[in-house]
Amino acid sequence: MATKKARIISVVNEKGGVGKTVTVINLAAGLSLRDKDVLVVDMDPQLNATKGLGFSPSKDGPSVYDVIKLEVPVPAQSVVVHTPWEHLDLLPSHTDLSGIEIELANVAGRENRLKEALAPLADVYDFVLLDTPPSLSLLTVNVLAFAREVLIPCQTHPYAYSAMDELLETIAIIKEDINPDISIMGVVATFFDRRTRVSNRILESLKTDKRLVGKLLNTVIRINTTIAESADHGKPVVFFRRSSTGTADYLALTDEILG
Ligand SMILES: Nc1ncnc2c1ncn2[C@@H]1O[C@H](COP(=O)(O)OP(=O)(O)OP(=O)(O)O)[C@@H](O)[C@H]1O
Ligand SMILES: [Mg+2]
């Protein structure tokens, strides 16, 4: 059975609303369309990736919380749910995740709980994509302790660009202290609007940023209202409207990452 070796990709940015969740669910959708077996892990207690894949989690439904909690954690395999789409599975989130920092405060090795719990799943999937909350909480640290690759969505907006300093520093610290195997796979510009001067200026800054040499992906995710609309329907835009620019951009990102 154990034949695969998943690429474990975390989508991270401490800045909120930059397109992390949309990138996770649409990259997952794109990869599943390319016949890759994909697991999405929703580590954000906001549940956006869970809802974006059509699940409305119940109070006592199984979730990723159950696999890292203090009291009798359950095996991750028993918590995975199949989405309506072939090749695409989900480890749903739960609002209880927001209390995990306090719950595990005195537990040794608390930053490696997710890694230990999900290790068996790396043999089952081609890709594990992890969505993170907009903060450097214990949840994000658990994701970064497990992941081998980091994909950073950067909104083409000045605030998002200036937040990159802290983010790159955070990843360097994690690499030094917790996970030497982690590296930045890429930075993807999001919310690009070619009509605005500011979007173009920030994209130019990303292209010439010496820290990001070889990291900025060629694919640029354009601003596209169909993306927000698809979230409302609990579907990745890739499955919601094939003819949208959102779909075109995320399929291009998929193919670039499959490279
Ligand atoms: N390219 C885009 N064009 C238009 N709207 C988008 C685009 N990408 C994301 N959105 C919308 O912007 C909002 C924020 O996106 P998303 O939830 O992916 O960001 P996030 O980084 O995950 O946010 P958070 O930090 O809160 O988790 C959502 O309503 C989403 O539907
Ligand atoms: Mg999100």
PDB file of C-alpha atoms and ligand atoms in Angstrom:
ATOM      1  CA  MET A   1       0.000   0.000   0.000  1.00  0.00           C
ATOM      2  CA  ALA A   2       2.731   2.400   1.052  1.00  0.00           C
ATOM      3  CA  THR A   3       3.906   3.424  -2.389  1.00  0.00           C
ATOM      4  CA  LYS A   4       3.776   7.212  -2.451  1.00  0.00           C
ATOM      5  CA  LYS A   5       5.984   9.915  -1.088  1.00  0.00           C
ATOM      6  CA  ALA A   6       3.950  13.056  -0.736  1.00  0.00           C
ATOM      7  CA  ARG A   7       5.216  16.545  -1.381  1.00  0.00           C
ATOM      8  CA  ILE A   8       4.225  18.332   1.803  1.00  0.00           C
ATOM      9  CA  ILE A   9       3.464  21.958   1.005  1.00  0.00           C
ATOM     10  CA  SER A  10       2.427  24.559   3.563  1.00  0.00           C
ATOM     11  CA  VAL A  11       0.756  27.752   2.417  1.00  0.00           C
ATOM     12  CA  VAL A  12       1.832  30.411   4.850  1.00  0.00           C
ATOM     13  CA  ASN A  13       1.584  34.125   5.415  1.00  0.00           C
ATOM     14  CA  GLU A  14       1.119  35.738   8.796  1.00  0.00           C
ATOM     15  CA  LYS A  15      -0.707  38.514   7.017  1.00  0.00           C
ATOM     16  CA  GLY A  16      -4.446  37.932   6.762  1.00  0.00           C
ATOM     17  CA  GLY A  17      -6.542  37.871   3.610  1.00  0.00           C
ATOM     18  CA  VAL A  18      -3.700  37.426   1.093  1.00  0.00           C
ATOM     19  CA  GLY A  19      -5.172  34.355  -0.624  1.00  0.00           C
ATOM     20  CA  LYS A  20      -3.769  31.462   1.421  1.00  0.00           C
ATOM     21  CA  THR A  21      -6.984  29.473   1.620  1.00  0.00           C
ATOM     22  CA  VAL A  22      -8.009  30.120  -1.964  1.00  0.00           C
ATOM     23  CA  THR A  23      -4.553  29.010  -3.070  1.00  0.00           C
ATOM     24  CA  VAL A  24      -4.718  25.817  -0.999  1.00  0.00           C
ATOM     25  CA  ILE A  25      -8.108  24.688  -2.252  1.00  0.00           C
ATOM     26  CA  ASN A  26      -7.546  25.625  -5.888  1.00  0.00           C
ATOM     27  CA  LEU A  27      -4.054  24.201  -6.108  1.00  0.00           C
ATOM     28  CA  ALA A  28      -5.490  21.049  -4.537  1.00  0.00           C
ATOM     29  CA  ALA A  29      -8.303  21.061  -7.083  1.00  0.00           C
ATOM     30  CA  GLY A  30      -5.873  21.616  -9.948  1.00  0.00           C
ATOM     31  CA  LEU A  31      -3.610  18.794  -8.795  1.00  0.00           C
ATOM     32  CA  SER A  32      -6.581  16.446  -8.417  1.00  0.00           C
ATOM     33  CA  LEU A  33      -7.575  17.247 -12.013  1.00  0.00           C
ATOM     34  CA  ARG A  34      -4.063  16.175 -12.991  1.00  0.00           C
ATOM     35  CA  ASP A  35      -4.779  12.802 -11.322  1.00  0.00           C
ATOM     36  CA  LYS A  36      -2.661  13.476  -8.257  1.00  0.00           C
ATOM     37  CA  ASP A  37      -3.943  12.180  -4.922  1.00  0.00           C
ATOM     38  CA  VAL A  38      -4.219  15.223  -2.692  1.00  0.00           C
ATOM     39  CA  LEU A  39      -4.944  15.773   0.986  1.00  0.00           C
ATOM     40  CA  VAL A  40      -5.887  19.246   2.207  1.00  0.00           C
ATOM     41  CA  VAL A  41      -5.241  19.825   5.902  1.00  0.00           C
ATOM     42  CA  ASP A  42      -7.155  22.776   7.319  1.00  0.00           C
ATOM     43  CA  MET A  43      -5.194  24.075  10.307  1.00  0.00           C
ATOM     44  CA  ASP A  44      -7.118  27.327  10.611  1.00  0.00           C
ATOM     45  CA  PRO A  45      -9.879  27.480  13.252  1.00  0.00           C
ATOM     46  CA  GLN A  46     -11.695  29.891  10.882  1.00  0.00           C
ATOM     47  CA  LEU A  47     -12.560  26.716   8.874  1.00  0.00           C
ATOM     48  CA  ASN A  48     -12.333  28.491   5.517  1.00  0.00           C
ATOM     49  CA  ALA A  49     -10.660  25.673   3.594  1.00  0.00           C
ATOM     50  CA  THR A  50     -13.102  23.183   5.121  1.00  0.00           C
ATOM     51  CA  LYS A  51     -16.078  25.283   4.024  1.00  0.00           C
ATOM     52  CA  GLY A  52     -14.441  26.086   0.691  1.00  0.00           C
ATOM     53  CA  LEU A  53     -14.437  22.355  -0.053  1.00  0.00           C
ATOM     54  CA  GLY A  54     -18.131  22.101   0.730  1.00  0.00           C
ATOM     55  CA  PHE A  55     -18.087  20.869   4.316  1.00  0.00           C
ATOM     56  CA  SER A  56     -20.077  22.451   7.110  1.00  0.00           C
ATOM     57  CA  PRO A  57     -18.424  20.908  10.142  1.00  0.00           C
ATOM     58  CA  SER A  58     -20.614  19.852  13.025  1.00  0.00           C
ATOM     59  CA  LYS A  59     -19.733  20.527  16.644  1.00  0.00           C
ATOM     60  CA  ASP A  60     -18.715  16.922  17.286  1.00  0.00           C
ATOM     61  CA  GLY A  61     -17.608  15.958  13.802  1.00  0.00           C
ATOM     62  CA  PRO A  62     -14.072  14.591  13.563  1.00  0.00           C
ATOM     63  CA  SER A  63     -11.373  17.087  12.714  1.00  0.00           C
ATOM     64  CA  VAL A  64      -7.644  17.691  12.729  1.00  0.00           C
ATOM     65  CA  TYR A  65      -8.118  18.824  16.329  1.00  0.00           C
ATOM     66  CA  ASP A  66      -8.758  15.191  17.263  1.00  0.00           C
ATOM     67  CA  VAL A  67      -5.374  14.090  15.964  1.00  0.00           C
ATOM     68  CA  ILE A  68      -3.283  16.618  17.898  1.00  0.00           C
ATOM     69  CA  LYS A  69      -5.343  17.138  21.050  1.00  0.00           C
ATOM     70  CA  LEU A  70      -4.003  16.335  24.496  1.00  0.00           C
ATOM     71  CA  GLU A  71      -6.511  13.665  25.441  1.00  0.00           C
ATOM     72  CA  VAL A  72      -6.325  10.378  23.507  1.00  0.00           C
ATOM     73  CA  PRO A  73      -5.606  11.611  20.004  1.00  0.00           C
ATOM     74  CA  VAL A  74      -7.142   9.508  17.206  1.00  0.00           C
ATOM     75  CA  PRO A  75      -5.316   8.228  14.093  1.00  0.00           C
ATOM     76  CA  ALA A  76      -5.342  10.775  11.273  1.00  0.00           C
ATOM     77  CA  GLN A  77      -6.585   8.185   8.757  1.00  0.00           C
ATOM     78  CA  SER A  78      -9.871   7.921  10.655  1.00  0.00           C
ATOM     79  CA  VAL A  79     -10.528  11.656  10.391  1.00  0.00           C
ATOM     80  CA  VAL A  80      -9.900  12.150   6.675  1.00  0.00           C
ATOM     81  CA  VAL A  81     -13.041  12.764   4.629  1.00  0.00           C
ATOM     82  CA  HIS A  82     -13.520  12.368   0.891  1.00  0.00           C
ATOM     83  CA  THR A  83     -14.655  15.463  -0.956  1.00  0.00           C
ATOM     84  CA  PRO A  84     -17.177  15.208  -3.807  1.00  0.00           C
ATOM     85  CA  TRP A  85     -14.186  15.358  -6.171  1.00  0.00           C
ATOM     86  CA  GLU A  86     -12.033  12.435  -7.177  1.00  0.00           C
ATOM     87  CA  HIS A  87      -8.444  12.381  -5.819  1.00  0.00           C
ATOM     88  CA  LEU A  88      -9.218  15.126  -3.279  1.00  0.00           C
ATOM     89  CA  ASP A  89      -9.479  14.445   0.464  1.00  0.00           C
ATOM     90  CA  LEU A  90      -9.745  16.761   3.448  1.00  0.00           C
ATOM     91  CA  LEU A  91      -8.727  16.761   7.065  1.00  0.00           C
ATOM     92  CA  PRO A  92     -11.283  19.273   8.321  1.00  0.00           C
ATOM     93  CA  SER A  93     -10.685  21.973  10.878  1.00  0.00           C
ATOM     94  CA  HIS A  94     -12.619  22.649  14.073  1.00  0.00           C
ATOM     95  CA  THR A  95     -13.137  25.799  16.115  1.00  0.00           C
ATOM     96  CA  ASP A  96     -11.614  23.940  19.098  1.00  0.00           C
ATOM     97  CA  LEU A  97      -8.242  24.282  17.361  1.00  0.00           C
ATOM     98  CA  SER A  98      -8.121  27.855  18.615  1.00  0.00           C
ATOM     99  CA  GLY A  99      -7.636  26.547  22.174  1.00  0.00           C
ATOM    100  CA  ILE A 100      -4.765  24.192  21.318  1.00  0.00           C
ATOM    101  CA  GLU A 101      -2.040  26.648  22.320  1.00  0.00           C
ATOM    102  CA  ILE A 102      -3.276  26.650  25.914  1.00  0.00           C
ATOM    103  CA  GLU A 103      -4.200  22.963  25.907  1.00  0.00           C
ATOM    104  CA  LEU A 104      -0.677  21.924  24.918  1.00  0.00           C
ATOM    105  CA  ALA A 105       1.161  24.660  26.823  1.00  0.00           C
ATOM    106  CA  ASN A 106       2.997  22.228  29.115  1.00  0.00           C
ATOM    107  CA  VAL A 107       3.385  19.353  26.690  1.00  0.00           C
ATOM    108  CA  ALA A 108       6.912  18.491  25.600  1.00  0.00           C
ATOM    109  CA  GLY A 109       7.350  18.275  21.836  1.00  0.00           C
ATOM    110  CA  ARG A 110       4.085  20.121  21.247  1.00  0.00           C
ATOM    111  CA  GLU A 111       5.369  21.627  17.998  1.00  0.00           C
ATOM    112  CA  ASN A 112       5.777  18.145  16.466  1.00  0.00           C
ATOM    113  CA  ARG A 113       2.324  16.759  17.181  1.00  0.00           C
ATOM    114  CA  LEU A 114       0.974  17.295  13.687  1.00  0.00           C
ATOM    115  CA  LYS A 115       4.100  15.876  12.086  1.00  0.00           C
ATOM    116  CA  GLU A 116       3.862  12.723  14.172  1.00  0.00           C
ATOM    117  CA  ALA A 117       0.135  12.349  13.565  1.00  0.00           C
ATOM    118  CA  LEU A 118       0.275  12.850   9.797  1.00  0.00           C
ATOM    119  CA  ALA A 119       3.469  10.932   9.039  1.00  0.00           C
ATOM    120  CA  PRO A 120       1.559   7.768   7.965  1.00  0.00           C
ATOM    121  CA  LEU A 121      -0.489   9.788   5.448  1.00  0.00           C
ATOM    122  CA  ALA A 122       2.592  10.898   3.521  1.00  0.00           C
ATOM    123  CA  ASP A 123       2.690   7.371   2.053  1.00  0.00           C
ATOM    124  CA  VAL A 124      -0.866   7.574   0.777  1.00  0.00           C
ATOM    125  CA  TYR A 125      -0.929  10.886  -1.107  1.00  0.00           C
ATOM    126  CA  ASP A 126       1.069  12.611  -3.822  1.00  0.00           C
ATOM    127  CA  PHE A 127       0.523  15.989  -2.194  1.00  0.00           C
ATOM    128  CA  VAL A 128      -0.389  17.193   1.274  1.00  0.00           C
ATOM    129  CA  LEU A 129      -1.388  20.870   1.240  1.00  0.00           C
ATOM    130  CA  LEU A 130      -1.676  22.645   4.563  1.00  0.00           C
ATOM    131  CA  ASP A 131      -3.683  25.818   5.139  1.00  0.00           C
ATOM    132  CA  THR A 132      -2.595  27.999   8.052  1.00  0.00           C
ATOM    133  CA  PRO A 133      -4.119  30.800  10.111  1.00  0.00           C
ATOM    134  CA  PRO A 134      -2.864  34.384   9.720  1.00  0.00           C
ATOM    135  CA  SER A 135      -0.608  34.265  12.768  1.00  0.00           C
ATOM    136  CA  LEU A 136       2.507  32.555  13.985  1.00  0.00           C
ATOM    137  CA  SER A 137       0.612  30.439  16.489  1.00  0.00           C
ATOM    138  CA  LEU A 138       1.424  26.928  17.650  1.00  0.00           C
ATOM    139  CA  LEU A 139      -0.805  25.776  14.777  1.00  0.00           C
ATOM    140  CA  THR A 140       1.424  27.399  12.166  1.00  0.00           C
ATOM    141  CA  VAL A 141       4.547  26.158  13.945  1.00  0.00           C
ATOM    142  CA  ASN A 142       3.133  22.610  13.816  1.00  0.00           C
ATOM    143  CA  VAL A 143       2.561  23.022  10.087  1.00  0.00           C
ATOM    144  CA  LEU A 144       6.080  24.344   9.512  1.00  0.00           C
ATOM    145  CA  ALA A 145       7.581  21.535  11.592  1.00  0.00           C
ATOM    146  CA  PHE A 146       5.923  18.993   9.277  1.00  0.00           C
ATOM    147  CA  ALA A 147       6.127  20.628   5.837  1.00  0.00           C
ATOM    148  CA  ARG A 148       9.069  20.329   3.458  1.00  0.00           C
ATOM    149  CA  GLU A 149       8.009  23.234   1.260  1.00  0.00           C
ATOM    150  CA  VAL A 150       6.518  26.667   1.865  1.00  0.00           C
ATOM    151  CA  LEU A 151       4.383  28.446  -0.697  1.00  0.00           C
ATOM    152  CA  ILE A 152       3.879  32.113   0.125  1.00  0.00           C
ATOM    153  CA  PRO A 153       0.982  33.981  -1.424  1.00  0.00           C
ATOM    154  CA  CYS A 154       1.813  37.690  -1.494  1.00  0.00           C
ATOM    155  CA  GLN A 155      -0.950  40.115  -2.272  1.00  0.00           C
ATOM    156  CA  THR A 156       0.204  42.780  -4.721  1.00  0.00           C
ATOM    157  CA  HIS A 157      -0.382  45.459  -2.138  1.00  0.00           C
ATOM    158  CA  PRO A 158       2.209  47.497  -0.186  1.00  0.00           C
ATOM    159  CA  TYR A 159       1.198  46.212   3.266  1.00  0.00           C
ATOM    160  CA  ALA A 160       1.448  42.612   2.148  1.00  0.00           C
ATOM    161  CA  TYR A 161       4.833  43.225   0.548  1.00  0.00           C
ATOM    162  CA  SER A 162       6.269  44.876   3.646  1.00  0.00           C
ATOM    163  CA  ALA A 163       5.024  41.958   5.776  1.00  0.00           C
ATOM    164  CA  MET A 164       7.402  39.709   3.796  1.00  0.00           C
ATOM    165  CA  ASP A 165      10.352  40.794   5.953  1.00  0.00           C
ATOM    166  CA  GLU A 166       8.916  39.231   9.075  1.00  0.00           C
ATOM    167  CA  LEU A 167       7.695  36.170   7.231  1.00  0.00           C
ATOM    168  CA  LEU A 168      11.087  35.368   5.696  1.00  0.00           C
ATOM    169  CA  GLU A 169      12.660  35.806   9.111  1.00  0.00           C
ATOM    170  CA  THR A 170      10.113  33.473  10.698  1.00  0.00           C
ATOM    171  CA  ILE A 171      10.839  30.765   8.136  1.00  0.00           C
ATOM    172  CA  ALA A 172      14.587  31.162   8.677  1.00  0.00           C
ATOM    173  CA  ILE A 173      14.115  30.717  12.436  1.00  0.00           C
ATOM    174  CA  ILE A 174      11.953  27.628  11.953  1.00  0.00           C
ATOM    175  CA  LYS A 175      14.577  26.145   9.630  1.00  0.00           C
ATOM    176  CA  GLU A 176      17.307  26.835  12.179  1.00  0.00           C
ATOM    177  CA  ASP A 177      15.467  25.648  15.297  1.00  0.00           C
ATOM    178  CA  ILE A 178      12.781  23.150  14.351  1.00  0.00           C
ATOM    179  CA  ASN A 179      12.835  21.863  10.788  1.00  0.00           C
ATOM    180  CA  PRO A 180      16.094  21.911   8.796  1.00  0.00           C
ATOM    181  CA  ASP A 181      14.334  20.192   5.876  1.00  0.00           C
ATOM    182  CA  ILE A 182      12.022  23.089   5.120  1.00  0.00           C
ATOM    183  CA  SER A 183      12.555  25.476   2.224  1.00  0.00           C
ATOM    184  CA  ILE A 184      10.644  28.130   0.362  1.00  0.00           C
ATOM    185  CA  MET A 185       9.208  26.516  -2.742  1.00  0.00           C
ATOM    186  CA  GLY A 186       7.839  29.731  -4.149  1.00  0.00           C
ATOM    187  CA  VAL A 187       6.183  33.089  -3.762  1.00  0.00           C
ATOM    188  CA  VAL A 188       3.039  33.659  -5.772  1.00  0.00           C
ATOM    189  CA  ALA A 189       1.682  37.133  -6.387  1.00  0.00           C
ATOM    190  CA  THR A 190      -2.071  37.320  -5.733  1.00  0.00           C
ATOM    191  CA  PHE A 191      -4.892  39.845  -6.230  1.00  0.00           C
ATOM    192  CA  PHE A 192      -3.038  41.261  -9.237  1.00  0.00           C
ATOM    193  CA  ASP A 193      -4.877  44.010 -11.060  1.00  0.00           C
ATOM    194  CA  ARG A 194      -2.934  45.164 -14.105  1.00  0.00           C
ATOM    195  CA  ARG A 195      -4.979  48.371 -14.344  1.00  0.00           C
ATOM    196  CA  THR A 196      -3.642  49.694 -11.059  1.00  0.00           C
ATOM    197  CA  ARG A 197      -0.278  51.315 -10.661  1.00  0.00           C
ATOM    198  CA  VAL A 198       0.154  49.870  -7.174  1.00  0.00           C
ATOM    199  CA  SER A 199      -0.335  46.258  -8.318  1.00  0.00           C
ATOM    200  CA  ASN A 200       2.243  46.705 -11.053  1.00  0.00           C
ATOM    201  CA  ARG A 201       4.682  48.408  -8.706  1.00  0.00           C
ATOM    202  CA  ILE A 202       4.492  45.640  -6.091  1.00  0.00           C
ATOM    203  CA  LEU A 203       4.844  42.936  -8.747  1.00  0.00           C
ATOM    204  CA  GLU A 204       7.962  44.734  -9.979  1.00  0.00           C
ATOM    205  CA  SER A 205       9.309  44.883  -6.410  1.00  0.00           C
ATOM    206  CA  LEU A 206       8.764  41.146  -6.024  1.00  0.00           C
ATOM    207  CA  LYS A 207      10.566  40.486  -9.324  1.00  0.00           C
ATOM    208  CA  THR A 208      13.609  42.521  -8.315  1.00  0.00           C
ATOM    209  CA  ASP A 209      13.702  41.475  -4.645  1.00  0.00           C
ATOM    210  CA  LYS A 210      17.158  39.956  -4.059  1.00  0.00           C
ATOM    211  CA  ARG A 211      15.819  37.722  -1.274  1.00  0.00           C
ATOM    212  CA  LEU A 212      13.415  36.080  -3.711  1.00  0.00           C
ATOM    213  CA  VAL A 213      15.741  35.281  -6.598  1.00  0.00           C
ATOM    214  CA  GLY A 214      14.495  32.069  -8.205  1.00  0.00           C
ATOM    215  CA  LYS A 215      11.528  31.965  -5.830  1.00  0.00           C
ATOM    216  CA  LEU A 216       8.951  34.208  -7.474  1.00  0.00           C
ATOM    217  CA  LEU A 217       6.687  31.980  -9.514  1.00  0.00           C
ATOM    218  CA  ASN A 218       5.868  32.974 -13.084  1.00  0.00           C
ATOM    219  CA  THR A 219       2.171  32.482 -12.489  1.00  0.00           C
ATOM    220  CA  VAL A 220       0.411  35.584 -11.218  1.00  0.00           C
ATOM    221  CA  ILE A 221      -3.049  35.207  -9.673  1.00  0.00           C
ATOM    222  CA  ARG A 222      -5.259  37.986 -10.957  1.00  0.00           C
ATOM    223  CA  ILE A 223      -8.074  39.535  -8.992  1.00  0.00           C
ATOM    224  CA  ASN A 224     -11.253  37.742 -10.011  1.00  0.00           C
ATOM    225  CA  THR A 225     -14.660  38.087  -8.367  1.00  0.00           C
ATOM    226  CA  THR A 226     -15.644  34.546  -9.407  1.00  0.00           C
ATOM    227  CA  ILE A 227     -13.160  33.309  -6.790  1.00  0.00           C
ATOM    228  CA  ALA A 228     -15.151  34.880  -3.943  1.00  0.00           C
ATOM    229  CA  GLU A 229     -18.396  33.724  -5.554  1.00  0.00           C
ATOM    230  CA  SER A 230     -17.192  30.116  -5.687  1.00  0.00           C
ATOM    231  CA  ALA A 231     -16.378  30.197  -1.957  1.00  0.00           C
ATOM    232  CA  ASP A 232     -19.995  31.080  -1.349  1.00  0.00           C
ATOM    233  CA  HIS A 233     -20.947  27.847  -3.129  1.00  0.00           C
ATOM    234  CA  GLY A 234     -18.456  25.736  -1.163  1.00  0.00           C
ATOM    235  CA  LYS A 235     -16.435  24.917  -4.282  1.00  0.00           C
ATOM    236  CA  PRO A 236     -12.940  25.741  -5.505  1.00  0.00           C
ATOM    237  CA  VAL A 237     -13.266  28.117  -8.475  1.00  0.00           C
ATOM    238  CA  VAL A 238     -11.528  25.472 -10.590  1.00  0.00           C
ATOM    239  CA  PHE A 239     -14.646  23.282 -10.213  1.00  0.00           C
ATOM    240  CA  PHE A 240     -17.136  26.150 -10.025  1.00  0.00           C
ATOM    241  CA  ARG A 241     -16.393  27.909 -13.312  1.00  0.00           C
ATOM    242  CA  ARG A 242     -13.891  26.436 -15.716  1.00  0.00           C
ATOM    243  CA  SER A 243     -13.965  29.504 -17.979  1.00  0.00           C
ATOM    244  CA  SER A 244     -12.950  32.036 -15.287  1.00  0.00           C
ATOM    245  CA  THR A 245      -9.568  33.765 -15.038  1.00  0.00           C
ATOM    246  CA  GLY A 246      -9.372  32.365 -11.494  1.00  0.00           C
ATOM    247  CA  THR A 247      -9.462  28.839 -12.922  1.00  0.00           C
ATOM    248  CA  ALA A 248      -6.945  29.683 -15.652  1.00  0.00           C
ATOM    249  CA  ASP A 249      -4.521  31.166 -13.124  1.00  0.00           C
ATOM    250  CA  TYR A 250      -4.778  28.338 -10.618  1.00  0.00           C
ATOM    251  CA  LEU A 251      -4.374  25.677 -13.312  1.00  0.00           C
ATOM    252  CA  ALA A 252      -1.294  27.546 -14.525  1.00  0.00           C
ATOM    253  CA  LEU A 253       0.014  27.562 -10.952  1.00  0.00           C
ATOM    254  CA  THR A 254      -0.685  23.829 -10.699  1.00  0.00           C
ATOM    255  CA  ASP A 255       1.275  23.098 -13.864  1.00  0.00           C
ATOM    256  CA  GLU A 256       4.127  25.357 -12.812  1.00  0.00           C
ATOM    257  CA  ILE A 257       4.406  23.518  -9.492  1.00  0.00           C
ATOM    258  CA  LEU A 258       4.225  20.137 -11.232  1.00  0.00           C
ATOM    259  CA  GLY A 259       6.883  21.638 -13.531  1.00  0.00           C
TER     260      GLY A 259
HETATM  261  N1  LIG B   1      -7.567  36.434  -6.731  1.00  0.00           N
HETATM  262  C1  LIG B   1      -8.639  36.806  -6.011  1.00  0.00           C
HETATM  263  N2  LIG B   1      -9.556  37.644  -6.553  1.00  0.00           N
HETATM  264  C2  LIG B   1     -10.641  38.039  -5.848  1.00  0.00           C
HETATM  265  N3  LIG B   1     -10.918  37.629  -4.606  1.00  0.00           N
HETATM  266  C3  LIG B   1     -10.049  36.775  -4.013  1.00  0.00           C
HETATM  267  C4  LIG B   1      -8.870  36.331  -4.681  1.00  0.00           C
HETATM  268  N4  LIG B   1      -8.196  35.503  -3.842  1.00  0.00           N
HETATM  269  C5  LIG B   1      -8.918  35.448  -2.712  1.00  0.00           C
HETATM  270  N5  LIG B   1     -10.035  36.210  -2.804  1.00  0.00           N
HETATM  271  C6  LIG B   1     -11.041  36.448  -1.771  1.00  0.00           C
HETATM  272  O1  LIG B   1     -10.419  37.258  -0.777  1.00  0.00           O
HETATM  273  C7  LIG B   1     -10.724  36.801   0.520  1.00  0.00           C
HETATM  274  C8  LIG B   1      -9.442  36.375   1.242  1.00  0.00           C
HETATM  275  O2  LIG B   1      -8.884  35.253   0.564  1.00  0.00           O
HETATM  276  P1  LIG B   1      -8.383  34.006   1.407  1.00  0.00           P
HETATM  277  O3  LIG B   1      -9.432  33.586   2.364  1.00  0.00           O
HETATM  278  O4  LIG B   1      -7.862  32.981   0.484  1.00  0.00           O
HETATM  279  O5  LIG B   1      -7.179  34.680   2.198  1.00  0.00           O
HETATM  280  P2  LIG B   1      -6.389  34.089   3.454  1.00  0.00           P
HETATM  281  O6  LIG B   1      -4.987  34.552   3.318  1.00  0.00           O
HETATM  282  O7  LIG B   1      -6.628  32.638   3.560  1.00  0.00           O
HETATM  283  O8  LIG B   1      -7.119  34.836   4.651  1.00  0.00           O
HETATM  284  P3  LIG B   1      -6.932  34.494   6.226  1.00  0.00           P
HETATM  285  O9  LIG B   1      -5.614  35.061   6.580  1.00  0.00           O
HETATM  286  O10 LIG B   1      -8.067  35.188   6.891  1.00  0.00           O
HETATM  287  O11 LIG B   1      -6.994  33.017   6.370  1.00  0.00           O
HETATM  288  C9  LIG B   1     -11.745  35.686   0.349  1.00  0.00           C
HETATM  289  O12 LIG B   1     -13.032  36.225   0.433  1.00  0.00           O
HETATM  290  C10 LIG B   1     -11.473  35.180  -1.054  1.00  0.00           C
HETATM  291  O13 LIG B   1     -12.619  34.604  -1.662  1.00  0.00           O
HETATM  292 MG    MG B   2      -7.360  31.500   5.137  1.00  0.00          MG
END
